[in-house]
mmCIF file with all atom_site columns, C-alpha atoms and ligand atoms in Angstrom:
data_model
loop_
_atom_site.group_PDB
_atom_site.id
_atom_site.type_symbol
_atom_site.label_atom_id
_atom_site.label_alt_id
_atom_site.label_comp_id
_atom_site.label_asym_id
_atom_site.label_entity_id
_atom_site.label_seq_id
_atom_site.pdbx_PDB_ins_code
_atom_site.Cartn_x
_atom_site.Cartn_y
_atom_site.Cartn_z
_atom_site.occupancy
_atom_site.B_iso_or_equiv
_atom_site.pdbx_formal_charge
_atom_site.auth_seq_id
_atom_site.auth_comp_id
_atom_site.auth_asym_id
_atom_site.auth_atom_id
_atom_site.pdbx_PDB_model_num
ATOM   1  C  CA  . MET A 1 1  ? -35.719 -1.700  -31.563 1.00 0.00 ? 266 MET A CA  1
ATOM   2  C  CA  . THR A 1 2  ? -38.745 0.314   -30.366 1.00 0.00 ? 267 THR A CA  1
ATOM   3  C  CA  . TYR A 1 3  ? -39.535 -1.778  -27.364 1.00 0.00 ? 268 TYR A CA  1
ATOM   4  C  CA  . ASP A 1 4  ? -38.789 1.152   -25.013 1.00 0.00 ? 269 ASP A CA  1
ATOM   5  C  CA  . ARG A 1 5  ? -42.147 2.554   -26.155 1.00 0.00 ? 270 ARG A CA  1
ATOM   6  C  CA  . LEU A 1 6  ? -44.070 -0.572  -25.328 1.00 0.00 ? 271 LEU A CA  1
ATOM   7  C  CA  . VAL A 1 7  ? -46.403 -0.527  -22.308 1.00 0.00 ? 272 VAL A CA  1
ATOM   8  C  CA  . CYS A 1 8  ? -46.715 -3.544  -20.291 1.00 0.00 ? 273 CYS A CA  1
ATOM   9  C  CA  . ALA A 1 9  ? -50.241 -5.167  -20.204 1.00 0.00 ? 274 ALA A CA  1
ATOM   10 C  CA  . ASN A 1 10 ? -49.483 -6.409  -16.649 1.00 0.00 ? 275 ASN A CA  1
ATOM   11 C  CA  . CYS A 1 11 ? -48.340 -3.356  -14.820 1.00 0.00 ? 276 CYS A CA  1
ATOM   12 C  CA  . ALA A 1 12 ? -49.034 -0.595  -17.379 1.00 0.00 ? 277 ALA A CA  1
ATOM   13 C  CA  . ALA A 1 13 ? -45.422 0.773   -17.040 1.00 0.00 ? 278 ALA A CA  1
ATOM   14 C  CA  . PRO A 1 14 ? -42.887 1.051   -19.870 1.00 0.00 ? 279 PRO A CA  1
ATOM   15 C  CA  . VAL A 1 15 ? -41.503 -2.437  -20.662 1.00 0.00 ? 280 VAL A CA  1
ATOM   16 C  CA  . SER A 1 16 ? -37.964 -0.911  -20.832 1.00 0.00 ? 281 SER A CA  1
ATOM   17 C  CA  . GLU A 1 17 ? -38.252 -0.089  -17.109 1.00 0.00 ? 282 GLU A CA  1
ATOM   18 C  CA  . GLY A 1 18 ? -38.669 -3.903  -16.279 1.00 0.00 ? 283 GLY A CA  1
ATOM   19 C  CA  . ARG A 1 19 ? -40.937 -3.220  -13.300 1.00 0.00 ? 284 ARG A CA  1
ATOM   20 C  CA  . CYS A 1 20 ? -42.512 -6.731  -13.185 1.00 0.00 ? 285 CYS A CA  1
ATOM   21 C  CA  . PRO A 1 21 ? -41.593 -10.247 -14.358 1.00 0.00 ? 286 PRO A CA  1
ATOM   22 C  CA  . VAL A 1 22 ? -43.762 -9.873  -17.517 1.00 0.00 ? 287 VAL A CA  1
ATOM   23 C  CA  . CYS A 1 23 ? -41.869 -6.631  -18.459 1.00 0.00 ? 288 CYS A CA  1
ATOM   24 C  CA  . ARG A 1 24 ? -38.393 -8.338  -17.853 1.00 0.00 ? 289 ARG A CA  1
ATOM   25 C  CA  . ALA A 1 25 ? -39.496 -11.388 -19.909 1.00 0.00 ? 290 ALA A CA  1
ATOM   26 C  CA  . ASN A 1 26 ? -40.722 -9.121  -22.806 1.00 0.00 ? 291 ASN A CA  1
ATOM   27 C  CA  . ARG A 1 27 ? -37.631 -6.969  -22.656 1.00 0.00 ? 292 ARG A CA  1
ATOM   28 C  CA  . GLU A 1 28 ? -35.229 -9.894  -22.687 1.00 0.00 ? 293 GLU A CA  1
ATOM   29 C  CA  . ARG A 1 29 ? -37.091 -11.411 -25.627 1.00 0.00 ? 294 ARG A CA  1
ATOM   30 C  CA  . LEU A 1 30 ? -37.078 -8.231  -27.716 1.00 0.00 ? 295 LEU A CA  1
ATOM   31 C  CA  . GLN A 1 31 ? -33.497 -7.628  -26.992 1.00 0.00 ? 296 GLN A CA  1
ATOM   32 C  CA  . GLN A 1 32 ? -32.672 -11.167 -28.114 1.00 0.00 ? 297 GLN A CA  1
ATOM   33 C  CA  . GLU A 1 33 ? -34.774 -10.692 -31.296 1.00 0.00 ? 298 GLU A CA  1
ATOM   34 C  CA  . GLY A 1 34 ? -32.846 -7.460  -31.979 1.00 0.00 ? 299 GLY A CA  1
ATOM   35 C  CA  . PHE A 1 35 ? -29.595 -9.339  -31.394 1.00 0.00 ? 300 PHE A CA  1
ATOM   36 C  CA  . PHE A 1 36 ? -30.451 -12.160 -33.803 1.00 0.00 ? 301 PHE A CA  1
ATOM   37 C  CA  . ALA A 1 37 ? -31.826 -9.765  -36.411 1.00 0.00 ? 302 ALA A CA  1
ATOM   38 C  CA  . GLY A 1 38 ? -28.469 -8.057  -36.447 1.00 0.00 ? 303 GLY A CA  1
ATOM   39 C  CA  . LEU A 1 39 ? -26.526 -11.274 -36.414 1.00 0.00 ? 304 LEU A CA  1
ATOM   40 C  CA  . ASN A 1 40 ? -28.335 -13.195 -39.207 1.00 0.00 ? 305 ASN A CA  1
ATOM   41 C  CA  . PRO A 1 41 ? -27.152 -10.963 -42.099 1.00 0.00 ? 306 PRO A CA  1
ATOM   42 C  CA  . MET A 1 42 ? -23.586 -11.352 -40.952 1.00 0.00 ? 307 MET A CA  1
ATOM   43 C  CA  . ALA A 1 43 ? -24.068 -15.091 -40.488 1.00 0.00 ? 308 ALA A CA  1
ATOM   44 C  CA  . LEU A 1 44 ? -25.583 -15.391 -44.059 1.00 0.00 ? 309 LEU A CA  1
ATOM   45 C  CA  . ILE A 1 45 ? -22.579 -13.507 -45.517 1.00 0.00 ? 310 ILE A CA  1
ATOM   46 C  CA  . ALA A 1 46 ? -20.163 -15.627 -43.716 1.00 0.00 ? 311 ALA A CA  1
ATOM   47 C  CA  . LEU A 1 47 ? -22.129 -18.800 -44.836 1.00 0.00 ? 312 LEU A CA  1
ATOM   48 C  CA  . LEU A 1 48 ? -21.994 -17.590 -48.389 1.00 0.00 ? 313 LEU A CA  1
ATOM   49 C  CA  . ALA A 1 49 ? -18.199 -16.871 -48.235 1.00 0.00 ? 314 ALA A CA  1
ATOM   50 C  CA  . VAL A 1 50 ? -17.559 -20.352 -46.928 1.00 0.00 ? 315 VAL A CA  1
ATOM   51 C  CA  . LEU A 1 51 ? -19.807 -21.897 -49.661 1.00 0.00 ? 316 LEU A CA  1
ATOM   52 C  CA  . ILE A 1 52 ? -17.940 -19.884 -52.369 1.00 0.00 ? 317 ILE A CA  1
ATOM   53 C  CA  . ALA A 1 53 ? -14.541 -20.982 -50.951 1.00 0.00 ? 318 ALA A CA  1
ATOM   54 C  CA  . ALA A 1 54 ? -15.596 -24.537 -50.949 1.00 0.00 ? 319 ALA A CA  1
ATOM   55 C  CA  . VAL A 1 55 ? -16.898 -24.351 -54.501 1.00 0.00 ? 320 VAL A CA  1
ATOM   56 C  CA  . ALA A 1 56 ? -13.636 -22.590 -55.615 1.00 0.00 ? 321 ALA A CA  1
ATOM   57 C  CA  . LEU A 1 57 ? -11.548 -25.266 -53.787 1.00 0.00 ? 322 LEU A CA  1
ATOM   58 C  CA  . LEU A 1 58 ? -13.548 -28.071 -55.348 1.00 0.00 ? 323 LEU A CA  1
ATOM   59 C  CA  . ALA A 1 59 ? -13.362 -26.637 -58.847 1.00 0.00 ? 324 ALA A CA  1
ATOM   60 C  CA  . HIS A 1 60 ? -9.526  -26.142 -58.391 1.00 0.00 ? 325 HIS A CA  1
ATOM   61 C  CA  . GLN A 1 61 ? -9.147  -29.692 -57.308 1.00 0.00 ? 326 GLN A CA  1
ATOM   62 C  CA  . THR A 1 62 ? -11.118 -31.332 -60.160 1.00 0.00 ? 327 THR A CA  1
ATOM   63 C  CA  . ALA A 1 63 ? -9.627  -29.035 -62.822 1.00 0.00 ? 328 ALA A CA  1
HETATM 64 ZN ZN1 . LIG B 2 .  ? -44.892 -4.979  -16.509 1.00 0.00 ? 159 LIG B ZN1 1
#
């Protein structure tokens, strides 16, 4: 994430320094977005693996 380059509209300091509540709220939100952006591909792969396993199991049972 490039949020450490963002300047706060409230206190005009870098958001990454967290000098005011607006900075801290923005920093927290951006960090969570970064976390979920990293998590989602892994979650999708896991979901796909479960789906393939379920289909394979179903095909095996009906065959
Ligand atoms: Zn601020």
